[in-house]
mmCIF file of C-alpha atoms in Angstrom:
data_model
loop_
_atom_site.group_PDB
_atom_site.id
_atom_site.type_symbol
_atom_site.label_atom_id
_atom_site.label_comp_id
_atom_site.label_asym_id
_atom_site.label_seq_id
_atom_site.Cartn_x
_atom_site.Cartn_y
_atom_site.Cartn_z
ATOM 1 C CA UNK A 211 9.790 2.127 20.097
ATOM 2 C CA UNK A 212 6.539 0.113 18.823
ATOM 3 C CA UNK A 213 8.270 -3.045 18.696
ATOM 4 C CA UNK A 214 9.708 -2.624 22.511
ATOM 5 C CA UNK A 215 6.023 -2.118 23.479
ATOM 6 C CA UNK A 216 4.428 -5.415 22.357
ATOM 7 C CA UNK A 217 3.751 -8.295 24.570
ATOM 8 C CA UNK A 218 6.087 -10.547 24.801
ATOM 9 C CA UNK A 219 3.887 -13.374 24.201
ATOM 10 C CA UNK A 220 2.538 -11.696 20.874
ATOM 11 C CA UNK A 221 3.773 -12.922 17.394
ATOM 12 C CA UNK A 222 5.812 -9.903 16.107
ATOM 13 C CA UNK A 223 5.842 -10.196 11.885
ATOM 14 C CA UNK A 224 7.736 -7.420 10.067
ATOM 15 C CA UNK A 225 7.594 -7.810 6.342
ATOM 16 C CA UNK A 226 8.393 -5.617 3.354
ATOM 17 C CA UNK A 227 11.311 -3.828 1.341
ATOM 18 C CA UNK A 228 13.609 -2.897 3.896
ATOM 19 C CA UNK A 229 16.078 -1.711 1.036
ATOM 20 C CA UNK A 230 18.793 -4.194 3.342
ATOM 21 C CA UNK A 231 21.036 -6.456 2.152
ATOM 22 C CA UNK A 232 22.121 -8.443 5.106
ATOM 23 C CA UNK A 233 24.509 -10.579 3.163
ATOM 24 C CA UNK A 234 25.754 -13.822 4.051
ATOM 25 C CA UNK A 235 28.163 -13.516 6.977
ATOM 26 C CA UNK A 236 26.051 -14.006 10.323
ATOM 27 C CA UNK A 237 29.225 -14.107 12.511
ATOM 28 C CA UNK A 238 28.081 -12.810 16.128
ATOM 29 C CA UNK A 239 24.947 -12.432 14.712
ATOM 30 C CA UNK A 240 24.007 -15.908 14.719
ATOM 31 C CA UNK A 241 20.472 -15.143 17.091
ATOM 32 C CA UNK A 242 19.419 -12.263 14.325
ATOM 33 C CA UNK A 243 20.169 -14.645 11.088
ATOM 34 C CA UNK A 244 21.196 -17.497 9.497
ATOM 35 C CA UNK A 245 23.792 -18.671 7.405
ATOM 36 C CA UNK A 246 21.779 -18.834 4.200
ATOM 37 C CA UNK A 247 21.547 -14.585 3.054
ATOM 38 C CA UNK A 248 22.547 -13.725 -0.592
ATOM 39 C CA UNK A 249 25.818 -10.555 -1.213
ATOM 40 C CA UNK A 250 27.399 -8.832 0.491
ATOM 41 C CA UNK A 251 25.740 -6.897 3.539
ATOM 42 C CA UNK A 252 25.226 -2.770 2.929
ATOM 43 C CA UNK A 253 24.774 0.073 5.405
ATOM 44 C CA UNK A 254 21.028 -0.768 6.070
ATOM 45 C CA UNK A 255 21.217 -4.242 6.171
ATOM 46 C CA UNK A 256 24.242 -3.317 9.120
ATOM 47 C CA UNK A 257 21.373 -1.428 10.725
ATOM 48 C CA UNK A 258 19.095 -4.059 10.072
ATOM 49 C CA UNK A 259 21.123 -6.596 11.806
ATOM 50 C CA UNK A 260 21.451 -4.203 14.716
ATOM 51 C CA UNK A 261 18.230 -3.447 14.828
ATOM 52 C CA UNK A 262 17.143 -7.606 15.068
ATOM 53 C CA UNK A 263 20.023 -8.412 17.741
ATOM 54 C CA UNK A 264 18.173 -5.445 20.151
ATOM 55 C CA UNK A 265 14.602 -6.990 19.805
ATOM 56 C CA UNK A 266 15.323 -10.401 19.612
ATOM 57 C CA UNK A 267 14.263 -10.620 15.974
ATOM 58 C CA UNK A 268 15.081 -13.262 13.195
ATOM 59 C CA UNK A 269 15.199 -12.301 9.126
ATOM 60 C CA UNK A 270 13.604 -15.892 8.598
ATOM 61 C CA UNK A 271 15.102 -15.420 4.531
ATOM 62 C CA UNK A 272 18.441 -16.022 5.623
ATOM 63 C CA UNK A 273 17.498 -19.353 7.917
ATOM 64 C CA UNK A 274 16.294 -21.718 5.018
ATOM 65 C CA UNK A 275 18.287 -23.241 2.377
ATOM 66 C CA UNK A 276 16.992 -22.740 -0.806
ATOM 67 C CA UNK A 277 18.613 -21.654 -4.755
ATOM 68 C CA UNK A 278 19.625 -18.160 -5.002
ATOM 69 C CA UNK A 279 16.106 -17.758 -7.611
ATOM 70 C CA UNK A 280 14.237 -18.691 -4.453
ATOM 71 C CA UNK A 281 16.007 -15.771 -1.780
ATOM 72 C CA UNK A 282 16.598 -13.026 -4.273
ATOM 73 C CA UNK A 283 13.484 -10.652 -4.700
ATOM 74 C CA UNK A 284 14.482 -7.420 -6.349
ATOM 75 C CA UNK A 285 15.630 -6.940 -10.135
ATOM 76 C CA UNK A 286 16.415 -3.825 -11.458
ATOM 77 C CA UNK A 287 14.734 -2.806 -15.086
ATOM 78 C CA UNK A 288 17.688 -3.244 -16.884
ATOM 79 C CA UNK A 289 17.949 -6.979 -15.604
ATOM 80 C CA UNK A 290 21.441 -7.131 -14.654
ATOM 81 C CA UNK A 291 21.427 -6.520 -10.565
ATOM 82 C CA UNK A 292 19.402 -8.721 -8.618
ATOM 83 C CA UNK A 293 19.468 -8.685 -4.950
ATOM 84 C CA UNK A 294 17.534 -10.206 -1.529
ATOM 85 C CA UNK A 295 16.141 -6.730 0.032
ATOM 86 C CA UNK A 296 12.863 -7.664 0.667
ATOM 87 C CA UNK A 297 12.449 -9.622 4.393
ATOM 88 C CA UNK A 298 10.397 -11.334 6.580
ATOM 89 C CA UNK A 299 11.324 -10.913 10.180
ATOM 90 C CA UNK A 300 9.341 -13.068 13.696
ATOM 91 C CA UNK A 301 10.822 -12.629 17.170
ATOM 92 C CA UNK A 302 12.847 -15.449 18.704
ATOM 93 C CA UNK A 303 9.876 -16.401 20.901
ATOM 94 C CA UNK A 304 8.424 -17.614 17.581
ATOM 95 C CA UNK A 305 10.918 -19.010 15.677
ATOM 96 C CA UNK A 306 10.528 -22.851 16.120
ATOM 97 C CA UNK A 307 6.550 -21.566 14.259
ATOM 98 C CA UNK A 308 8.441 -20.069 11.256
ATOM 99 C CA UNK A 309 8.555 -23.021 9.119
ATOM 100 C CA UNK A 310 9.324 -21.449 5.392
ATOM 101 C CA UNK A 311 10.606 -18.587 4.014
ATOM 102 C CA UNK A 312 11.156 -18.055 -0.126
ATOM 103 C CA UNK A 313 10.587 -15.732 -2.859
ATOM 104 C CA UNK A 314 8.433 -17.094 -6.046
ATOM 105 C CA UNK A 315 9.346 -15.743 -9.566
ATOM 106 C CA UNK A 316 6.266 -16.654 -11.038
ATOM 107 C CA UNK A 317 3.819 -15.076 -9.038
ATOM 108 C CA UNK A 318 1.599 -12.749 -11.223
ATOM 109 C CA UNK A 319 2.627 -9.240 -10.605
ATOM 110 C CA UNK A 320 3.636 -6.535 -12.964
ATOM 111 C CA UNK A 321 6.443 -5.513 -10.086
ATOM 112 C CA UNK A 322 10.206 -5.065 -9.869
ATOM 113 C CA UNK A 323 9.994 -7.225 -6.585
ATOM 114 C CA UNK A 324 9.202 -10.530 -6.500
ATOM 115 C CA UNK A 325 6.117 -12.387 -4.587
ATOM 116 C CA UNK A 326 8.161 -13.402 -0.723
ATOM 117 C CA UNK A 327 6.088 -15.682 1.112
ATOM 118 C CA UNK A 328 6.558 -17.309 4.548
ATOM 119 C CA UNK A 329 4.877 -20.749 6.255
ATOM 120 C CA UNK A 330 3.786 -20.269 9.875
ATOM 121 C CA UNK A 331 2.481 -22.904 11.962
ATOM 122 C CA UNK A 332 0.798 -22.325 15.432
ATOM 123 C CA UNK A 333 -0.793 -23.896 18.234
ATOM 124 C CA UNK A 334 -3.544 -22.532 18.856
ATOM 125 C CA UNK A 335 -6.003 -23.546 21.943
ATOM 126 C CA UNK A 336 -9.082 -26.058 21.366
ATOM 127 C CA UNK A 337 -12.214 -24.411 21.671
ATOM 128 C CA UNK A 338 -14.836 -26.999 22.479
ATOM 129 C CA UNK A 339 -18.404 -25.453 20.061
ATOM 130 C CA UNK A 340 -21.338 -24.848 22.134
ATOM 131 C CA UNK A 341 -23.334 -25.588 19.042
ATOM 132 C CA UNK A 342 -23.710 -26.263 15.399
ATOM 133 C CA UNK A 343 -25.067 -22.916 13.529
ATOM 134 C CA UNK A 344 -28.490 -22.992 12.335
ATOM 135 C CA UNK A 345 -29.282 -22.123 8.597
ATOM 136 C CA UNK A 346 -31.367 -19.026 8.063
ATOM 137 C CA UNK A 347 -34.274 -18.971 5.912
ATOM 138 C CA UNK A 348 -34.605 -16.453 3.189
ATOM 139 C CA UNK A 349 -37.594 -14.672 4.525
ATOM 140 C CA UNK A 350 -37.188 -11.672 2.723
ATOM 141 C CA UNK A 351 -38.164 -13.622 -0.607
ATOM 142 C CA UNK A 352 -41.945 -13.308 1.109
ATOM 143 C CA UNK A 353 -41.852 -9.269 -0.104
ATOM 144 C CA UNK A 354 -41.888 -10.559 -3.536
ATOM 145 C CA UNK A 355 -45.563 -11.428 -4.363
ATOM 146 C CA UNK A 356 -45.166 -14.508 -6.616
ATOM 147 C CA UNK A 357 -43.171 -16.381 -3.578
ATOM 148 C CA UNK A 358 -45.554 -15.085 -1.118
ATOM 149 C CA UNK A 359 -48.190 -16.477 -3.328
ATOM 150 C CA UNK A 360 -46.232 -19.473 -4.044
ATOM 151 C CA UNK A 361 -45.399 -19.791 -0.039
ATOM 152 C CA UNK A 362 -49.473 -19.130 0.710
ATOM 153 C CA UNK A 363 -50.542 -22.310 -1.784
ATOM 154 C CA UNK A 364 -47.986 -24.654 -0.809
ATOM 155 C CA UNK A 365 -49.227 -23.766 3.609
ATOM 156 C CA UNK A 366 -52.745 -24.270 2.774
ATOM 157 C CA UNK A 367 -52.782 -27.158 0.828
ATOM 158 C CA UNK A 368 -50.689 -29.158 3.554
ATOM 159 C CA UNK A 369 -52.768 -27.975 6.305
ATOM 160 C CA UNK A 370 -55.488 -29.208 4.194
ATOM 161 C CA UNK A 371 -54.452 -32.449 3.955
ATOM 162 C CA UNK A 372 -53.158 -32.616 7.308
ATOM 163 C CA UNK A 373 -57.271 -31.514 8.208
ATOM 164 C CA UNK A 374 -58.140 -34.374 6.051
ATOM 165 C CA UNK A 375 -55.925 -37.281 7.777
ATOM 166 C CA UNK A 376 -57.494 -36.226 11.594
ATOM 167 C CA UNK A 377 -54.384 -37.238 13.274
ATOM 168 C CA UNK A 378 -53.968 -34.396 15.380
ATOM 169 C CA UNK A 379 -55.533 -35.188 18.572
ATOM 170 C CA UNK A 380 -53.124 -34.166 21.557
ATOM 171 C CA UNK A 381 -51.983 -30.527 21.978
ATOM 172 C CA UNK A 382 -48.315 -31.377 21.782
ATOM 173 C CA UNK A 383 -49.017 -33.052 18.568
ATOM 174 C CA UNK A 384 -50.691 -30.651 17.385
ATOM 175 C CA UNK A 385 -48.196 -28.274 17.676
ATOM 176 C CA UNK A 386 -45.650 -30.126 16.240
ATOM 177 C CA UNK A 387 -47.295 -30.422 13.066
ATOM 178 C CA UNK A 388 -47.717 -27.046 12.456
ATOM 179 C CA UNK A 389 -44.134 -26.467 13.317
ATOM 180 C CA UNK A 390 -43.043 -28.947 10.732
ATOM 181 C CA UNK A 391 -45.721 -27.659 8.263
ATOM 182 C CA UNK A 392 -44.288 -24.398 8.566
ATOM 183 C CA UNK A 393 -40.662 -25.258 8.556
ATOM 184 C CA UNK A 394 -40.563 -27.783 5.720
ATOM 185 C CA UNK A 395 -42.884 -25.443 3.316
ATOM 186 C CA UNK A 396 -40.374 -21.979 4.153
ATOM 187 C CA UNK A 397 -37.487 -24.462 3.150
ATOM 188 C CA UNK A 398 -39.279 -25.378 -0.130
ATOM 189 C CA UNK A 399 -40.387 -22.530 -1.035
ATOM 190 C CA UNK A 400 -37.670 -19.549 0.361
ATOM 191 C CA UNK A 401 -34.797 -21.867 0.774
ATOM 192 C CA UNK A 402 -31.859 -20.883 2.777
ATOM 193 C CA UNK A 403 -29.443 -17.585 2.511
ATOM 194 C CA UNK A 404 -26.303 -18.097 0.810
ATOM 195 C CA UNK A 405 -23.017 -17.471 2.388
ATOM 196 C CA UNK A 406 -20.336 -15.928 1.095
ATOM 197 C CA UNK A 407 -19.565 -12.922 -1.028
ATOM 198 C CA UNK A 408 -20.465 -12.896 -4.857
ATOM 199 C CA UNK A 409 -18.070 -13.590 -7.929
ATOM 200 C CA UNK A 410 -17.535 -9.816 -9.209
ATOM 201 C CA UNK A 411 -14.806 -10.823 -11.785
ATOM 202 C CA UNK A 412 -16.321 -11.837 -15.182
ATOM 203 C CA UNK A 413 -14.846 -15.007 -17.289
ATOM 204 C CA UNK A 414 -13.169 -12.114 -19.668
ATOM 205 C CA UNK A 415 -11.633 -10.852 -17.267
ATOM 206 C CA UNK A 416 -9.749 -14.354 -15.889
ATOM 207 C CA UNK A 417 -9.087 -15.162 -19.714
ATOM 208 C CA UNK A 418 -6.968 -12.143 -19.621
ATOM 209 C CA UNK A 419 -5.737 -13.057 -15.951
ATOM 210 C CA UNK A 420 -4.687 -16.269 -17.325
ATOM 211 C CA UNK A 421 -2.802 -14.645 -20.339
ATOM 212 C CA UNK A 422 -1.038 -12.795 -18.077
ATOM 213 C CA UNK A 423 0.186 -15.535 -16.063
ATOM 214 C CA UNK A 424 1.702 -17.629 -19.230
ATOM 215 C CA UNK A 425 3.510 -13.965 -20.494
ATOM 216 C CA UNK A 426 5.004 -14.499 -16.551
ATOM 217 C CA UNK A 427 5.716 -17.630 -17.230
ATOM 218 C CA UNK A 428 7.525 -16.881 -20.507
ATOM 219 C CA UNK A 429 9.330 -13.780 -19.116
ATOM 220 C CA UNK A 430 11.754 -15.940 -16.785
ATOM 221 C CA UNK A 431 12.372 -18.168 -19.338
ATOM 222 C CA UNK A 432 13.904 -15.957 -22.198
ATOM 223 C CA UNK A 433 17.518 -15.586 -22.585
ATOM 224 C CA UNK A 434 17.402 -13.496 -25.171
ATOM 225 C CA UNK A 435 17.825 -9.777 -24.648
ATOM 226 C CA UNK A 436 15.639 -8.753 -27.617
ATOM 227 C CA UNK A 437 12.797 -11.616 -26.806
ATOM 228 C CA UNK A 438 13.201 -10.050 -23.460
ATOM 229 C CA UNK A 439 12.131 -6.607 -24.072
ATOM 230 C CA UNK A 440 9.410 -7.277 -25.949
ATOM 231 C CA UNK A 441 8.147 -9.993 -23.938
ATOM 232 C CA UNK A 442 8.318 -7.359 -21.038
ATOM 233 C CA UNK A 443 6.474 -4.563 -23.478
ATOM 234 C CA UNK A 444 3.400 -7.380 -23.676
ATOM 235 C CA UNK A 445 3.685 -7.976 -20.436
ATOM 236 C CA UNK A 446 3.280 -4.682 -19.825
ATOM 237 C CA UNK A 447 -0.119 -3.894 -22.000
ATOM 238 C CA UNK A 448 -1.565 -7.174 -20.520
ATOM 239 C CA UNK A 449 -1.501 -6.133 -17.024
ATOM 240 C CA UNK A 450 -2.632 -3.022 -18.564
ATOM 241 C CA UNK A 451 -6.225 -4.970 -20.078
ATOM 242 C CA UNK A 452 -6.354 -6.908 -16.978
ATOM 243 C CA UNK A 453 -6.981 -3.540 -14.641
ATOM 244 C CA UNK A 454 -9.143 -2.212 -17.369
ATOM 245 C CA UNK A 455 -11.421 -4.930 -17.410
ATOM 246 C CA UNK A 456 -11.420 -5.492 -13.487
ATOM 247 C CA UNK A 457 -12.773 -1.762 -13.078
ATOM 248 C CA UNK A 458 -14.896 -2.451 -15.422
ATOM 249 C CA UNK A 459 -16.426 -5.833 -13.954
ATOM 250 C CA UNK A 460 -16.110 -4.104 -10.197
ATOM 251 C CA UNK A 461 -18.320 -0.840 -11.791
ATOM 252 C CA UNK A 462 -21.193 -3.206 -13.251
ATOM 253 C CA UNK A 463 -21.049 -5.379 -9.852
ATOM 254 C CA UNK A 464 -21.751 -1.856 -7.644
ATOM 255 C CA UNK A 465 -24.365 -0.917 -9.908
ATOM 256 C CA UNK A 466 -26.262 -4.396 -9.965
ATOM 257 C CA UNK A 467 -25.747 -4.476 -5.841
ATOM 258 C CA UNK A 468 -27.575 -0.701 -6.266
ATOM 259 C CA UNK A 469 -30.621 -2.258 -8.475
ATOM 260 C CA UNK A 470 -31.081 -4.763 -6.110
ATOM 261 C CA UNK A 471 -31.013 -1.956 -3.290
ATOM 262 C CA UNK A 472 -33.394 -0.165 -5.395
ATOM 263 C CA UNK A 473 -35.853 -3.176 -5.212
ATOM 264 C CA UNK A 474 -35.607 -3.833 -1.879
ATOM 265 C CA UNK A 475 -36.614 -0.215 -1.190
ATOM 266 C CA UNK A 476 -39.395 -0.724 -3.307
ATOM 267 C CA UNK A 477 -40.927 -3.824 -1.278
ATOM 268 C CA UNK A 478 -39.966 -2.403 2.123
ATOM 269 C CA UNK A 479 -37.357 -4.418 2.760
ATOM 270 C CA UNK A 480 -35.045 -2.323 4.236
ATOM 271 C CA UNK A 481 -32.702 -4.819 6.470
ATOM 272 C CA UNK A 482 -31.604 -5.935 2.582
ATOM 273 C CA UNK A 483 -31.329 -2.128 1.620
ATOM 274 C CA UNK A 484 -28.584 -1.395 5.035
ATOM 275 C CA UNK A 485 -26.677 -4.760 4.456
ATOM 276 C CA UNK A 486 -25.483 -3.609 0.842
ATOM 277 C CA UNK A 487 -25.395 -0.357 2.082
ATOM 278 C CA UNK A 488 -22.531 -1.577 4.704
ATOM 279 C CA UNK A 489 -21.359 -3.898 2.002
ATOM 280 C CA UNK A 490 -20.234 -1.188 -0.596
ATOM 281 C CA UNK A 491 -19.181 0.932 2.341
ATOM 282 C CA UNK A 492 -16.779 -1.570 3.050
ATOM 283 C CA UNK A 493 -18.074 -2.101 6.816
ATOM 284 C CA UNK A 494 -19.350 -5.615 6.466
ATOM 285 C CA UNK A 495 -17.659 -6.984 9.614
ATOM 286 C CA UNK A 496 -18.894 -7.374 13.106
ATOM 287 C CA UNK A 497 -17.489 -6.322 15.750
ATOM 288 C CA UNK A 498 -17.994 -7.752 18.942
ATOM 289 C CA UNK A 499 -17.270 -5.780 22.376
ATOM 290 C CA UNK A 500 -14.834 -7.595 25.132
ATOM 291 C CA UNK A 501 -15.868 -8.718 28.586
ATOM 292 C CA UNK A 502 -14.219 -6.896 31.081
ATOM 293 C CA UNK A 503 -13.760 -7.017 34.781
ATOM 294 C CA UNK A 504 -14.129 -4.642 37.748
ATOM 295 C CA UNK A 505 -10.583 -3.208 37.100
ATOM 296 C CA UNK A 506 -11.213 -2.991 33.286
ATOM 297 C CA UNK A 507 -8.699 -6.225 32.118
ATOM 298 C CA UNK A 508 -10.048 -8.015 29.561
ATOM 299 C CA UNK A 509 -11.081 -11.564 30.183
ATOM 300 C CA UNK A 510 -9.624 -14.381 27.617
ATOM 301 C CA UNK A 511 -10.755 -17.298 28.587
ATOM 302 C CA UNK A 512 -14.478 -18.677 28.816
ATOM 303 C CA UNK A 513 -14.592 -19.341 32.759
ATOM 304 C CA UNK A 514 -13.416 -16.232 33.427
ATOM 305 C CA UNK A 515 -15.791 -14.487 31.056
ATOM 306 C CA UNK A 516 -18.760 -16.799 32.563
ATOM 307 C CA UNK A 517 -17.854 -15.803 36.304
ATOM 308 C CA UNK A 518 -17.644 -12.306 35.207
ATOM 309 C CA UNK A 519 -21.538 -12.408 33.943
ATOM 310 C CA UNK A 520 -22.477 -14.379 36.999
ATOM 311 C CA UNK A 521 -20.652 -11.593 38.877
ATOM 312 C CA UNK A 522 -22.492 -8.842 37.094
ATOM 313 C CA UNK A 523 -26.127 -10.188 37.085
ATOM 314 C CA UNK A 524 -26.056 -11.496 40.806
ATOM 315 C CA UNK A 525 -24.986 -7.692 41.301
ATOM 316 C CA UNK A 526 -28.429 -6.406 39.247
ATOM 317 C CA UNK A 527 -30.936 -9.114 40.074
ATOM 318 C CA UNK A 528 -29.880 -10.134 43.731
ATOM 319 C CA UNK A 529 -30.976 -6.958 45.789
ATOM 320 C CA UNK A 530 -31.829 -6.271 49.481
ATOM 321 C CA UNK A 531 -35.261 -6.870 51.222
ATOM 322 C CA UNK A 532 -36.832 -3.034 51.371
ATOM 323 C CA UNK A 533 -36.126 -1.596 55.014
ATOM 324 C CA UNK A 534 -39.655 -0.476 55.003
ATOM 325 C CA UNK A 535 -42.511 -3.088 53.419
ATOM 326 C CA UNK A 536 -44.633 -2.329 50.001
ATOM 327 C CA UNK A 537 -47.991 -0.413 51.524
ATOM 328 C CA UNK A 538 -50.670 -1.633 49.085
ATOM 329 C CA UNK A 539 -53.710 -0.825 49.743
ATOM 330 C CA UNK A 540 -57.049 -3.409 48.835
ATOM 331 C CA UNK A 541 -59.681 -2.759 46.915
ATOM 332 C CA UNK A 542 -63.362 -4.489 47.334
ATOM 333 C CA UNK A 543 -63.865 -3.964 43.624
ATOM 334 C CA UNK A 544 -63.522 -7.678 42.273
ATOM 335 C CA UNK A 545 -61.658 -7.253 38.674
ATOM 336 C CA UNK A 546 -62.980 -9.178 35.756
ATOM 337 C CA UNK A 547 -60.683 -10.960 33.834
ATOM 338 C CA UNK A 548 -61.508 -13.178 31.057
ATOM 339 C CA UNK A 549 -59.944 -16.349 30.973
ATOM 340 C CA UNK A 550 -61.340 -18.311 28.416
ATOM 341 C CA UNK A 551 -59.138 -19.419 25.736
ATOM 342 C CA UNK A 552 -58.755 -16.392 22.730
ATOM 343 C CA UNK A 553 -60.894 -16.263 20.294
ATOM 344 C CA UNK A 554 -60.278 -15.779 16.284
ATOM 345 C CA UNK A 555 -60.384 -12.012 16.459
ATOM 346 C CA UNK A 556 -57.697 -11.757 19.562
ATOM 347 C CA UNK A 557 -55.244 -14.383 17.129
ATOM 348 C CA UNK A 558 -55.437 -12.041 14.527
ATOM 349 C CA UNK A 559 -54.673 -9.215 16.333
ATOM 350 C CA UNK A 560 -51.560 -10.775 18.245
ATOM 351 C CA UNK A 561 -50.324 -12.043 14.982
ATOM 352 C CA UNK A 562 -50.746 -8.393 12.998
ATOM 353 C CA UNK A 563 -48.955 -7.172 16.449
ATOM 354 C CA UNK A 564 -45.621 -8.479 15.345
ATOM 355 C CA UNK A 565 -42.782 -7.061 14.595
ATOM 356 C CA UNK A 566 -41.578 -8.086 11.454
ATOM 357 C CA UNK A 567 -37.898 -8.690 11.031
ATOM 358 C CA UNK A 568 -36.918 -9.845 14.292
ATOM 359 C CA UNK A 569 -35.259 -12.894 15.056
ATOM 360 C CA UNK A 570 -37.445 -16.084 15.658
ATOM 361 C CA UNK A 571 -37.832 -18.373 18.564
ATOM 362 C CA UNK A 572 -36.368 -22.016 18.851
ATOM 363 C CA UNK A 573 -39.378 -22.982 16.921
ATOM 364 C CA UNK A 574 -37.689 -21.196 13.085
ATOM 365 C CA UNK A 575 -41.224 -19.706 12.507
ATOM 366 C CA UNK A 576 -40.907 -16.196 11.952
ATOM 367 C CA UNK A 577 -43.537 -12.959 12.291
ATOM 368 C CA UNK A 578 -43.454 -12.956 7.930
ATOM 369 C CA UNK A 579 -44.336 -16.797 8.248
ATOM 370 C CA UNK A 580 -47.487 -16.167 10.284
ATOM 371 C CA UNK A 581 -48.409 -12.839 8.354
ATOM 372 C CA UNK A 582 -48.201 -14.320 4.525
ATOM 373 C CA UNK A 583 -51.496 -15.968 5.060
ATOM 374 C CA UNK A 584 -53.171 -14.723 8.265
ATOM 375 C CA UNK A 585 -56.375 -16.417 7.702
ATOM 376 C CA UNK A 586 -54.612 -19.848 7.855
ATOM 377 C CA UNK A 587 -52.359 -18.677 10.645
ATOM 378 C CA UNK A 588 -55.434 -18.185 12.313
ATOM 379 C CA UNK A 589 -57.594 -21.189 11.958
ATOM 380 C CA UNK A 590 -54.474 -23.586 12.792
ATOM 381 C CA UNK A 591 -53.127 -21.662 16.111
#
């Protein structure tokens, strides 16, 4: 059985229609339910209880006192039978974290069944943060030539005043200003990505959500039958607009992420071209692989993961001394090496040497940065 085969540590939630009613008599079932259920208990919701008492489960809807509206969650179409089949069950272990379990009639759903929601609280351990994230600079807005023109302007006419002022004396000065030259003018002028996933749903479309939501509202008000069916019939075409006009907003969002695809292909930029790629794939999440030990366990905690890459890189890096010493032979030719400081020409060939979309040093000044205006780059390095 799955449920047998879960640690007992883990938090075990089984939701959905179980097609049970488990009633309101929890004599010698008091460790599977409460005294709070709605009916009278059926042949599944027997099994059910069974079925809890085995595994050391709890049906949390039968533990909280609330009004019958708030622990029924199935009505049939003709309105007359309601009944509490859908459930939330959490093993025993867990059951102190369970702090809330009730169904809501007015949650927006064109559904026989009714919205069940529970409120879990856990403790989960502190994690102290190593370190604040660092905003990252747009730097594929440099592909586009009026920012890359815009971003050349804005670099040369601070280095020229900069020139001007002849404060830069010291080396460690000197490089400081040209970081913050550098820095400051790519967070003018490119700015910083934006998180978080774009608003695909058009202001239509949440008019009509909205509409929706006050015919729900309306529906559990009516008393009368003949208000009723109607009502429902509206209802009914509503939710019927509101999936029309979501397709229709989710079909014009996939074809403006494939125009801006398009242009990215068309300036090169093809780290923009693979993230909407995995984006309308679906595979925007990364997945990170676990540290493991010698015997293959999986290390939770940060110590143990730390010892384990001490472990592994004193196994790489610390080898024996060679039994037999290095024979190298010596040479009377005298090599010349030049080691005067570069000149112009070696700059601008390190700089057109890298690799552009890489990630940048401590310093925020990426390979694009140098490489907009190489000529400036240049002079000031």
């Amino acid at each position: 059985m799955a449920v047998s085969k879960v640690p007992q540590n883990d938090v075990i939630l089984l939701t959905g229609d179980m097609n049970a009613k488990v009633g309101t008599n929890n004599l010698n079932n008091e460790r599977a339910m409460g005294r709070h259920g709605c009916g009278d208990r059926n042949n599944n919701g027997e099994r059910l209880v069974d079925f809890c008492m085995s595994n050391n489960l709890i049906i949390g809807g039968t533990i909280f006192p609330h009004k019958n509206i708030h622990k029924l969650t199935w009505q049939s179409p003709d309105g007359r039978t309601i009944n509490q089949i859908d459930h939330i069950i959490i093993n025993g272990k867990w059951r102190r974290s369970l702090q809330d379990v009730r169904a809501y009639r007015g949650a927006d759903a064109y559904s026989d069944h009714y919205l069940i929601a529970a409120t879990i609280k856990l403790k989960l351990k502190k994690l102290i943060p190593q370190g604040h994230w660092q905003k990252k600079l747009d730097i594929a807005k440099l592909q586009h030539p009026k920012k890359n023109k815009e971003f050349v302007l804005e670099l040369r006419n601070r280095f020229s005043t900069l020139e001007a002022s002849c404060e830069i004396e010291e080396e460690p000065s000197k490089w400081n200003a040209i970081k913050t030259i550098y820095s400051e003018t790519a967070q003018k002028v490119l700015g910083f990505k934006q998180k978080g996933a774009n608003e695909w749903i058009s202001a239509n479309t949440w008019l009509k959500i909205e509409e929706r939501k006050e015919l729900k509202a309306k529906l559990l008000n009516i008393k009368s039958q003949r208000l009723l069916e109607k009502t429902k019939m509206s209802y009914k075409n509503k939710d019927r607009e509101v999936k029309r006009s979501a397709r229709k907003d989710k079909r014009v969002f996939v074809e403006h992420l494939a125009s801006e695809a398009e242009k990215a292909a068309a300036y090169g930029n093809l780290g923009t071209v693979y993230k909407i790629t995995k984006r309308l794939c679906g595979r925007c999440t990364n997945q990170t692989t676990h540290v493991m030990d010698k015997n293959g366990n999986i290390c939770t905690s940060e110590s143990e993961q730390a010892a384990r890459w001490v472990q592994h890189f004193q196994e790489i890096l610390n080898l024996p001394e060679p039994e037999q010493p290095a024979n190298i032979t010596t040479t009377e030719d005298i090599l010349e090496i030049n080691t005067n400081p570069p000149d112009s020409a070696e700059v601008k060939a390190a700089i057109q040497t890298l690799k552009s979309g890489k990630a940048c040093d401590i310093d925020a000044i990426h390979a694009e940065m140098l490489k907009a205006d190489i000529l400036t780059s240049t002079r000031v390095l």
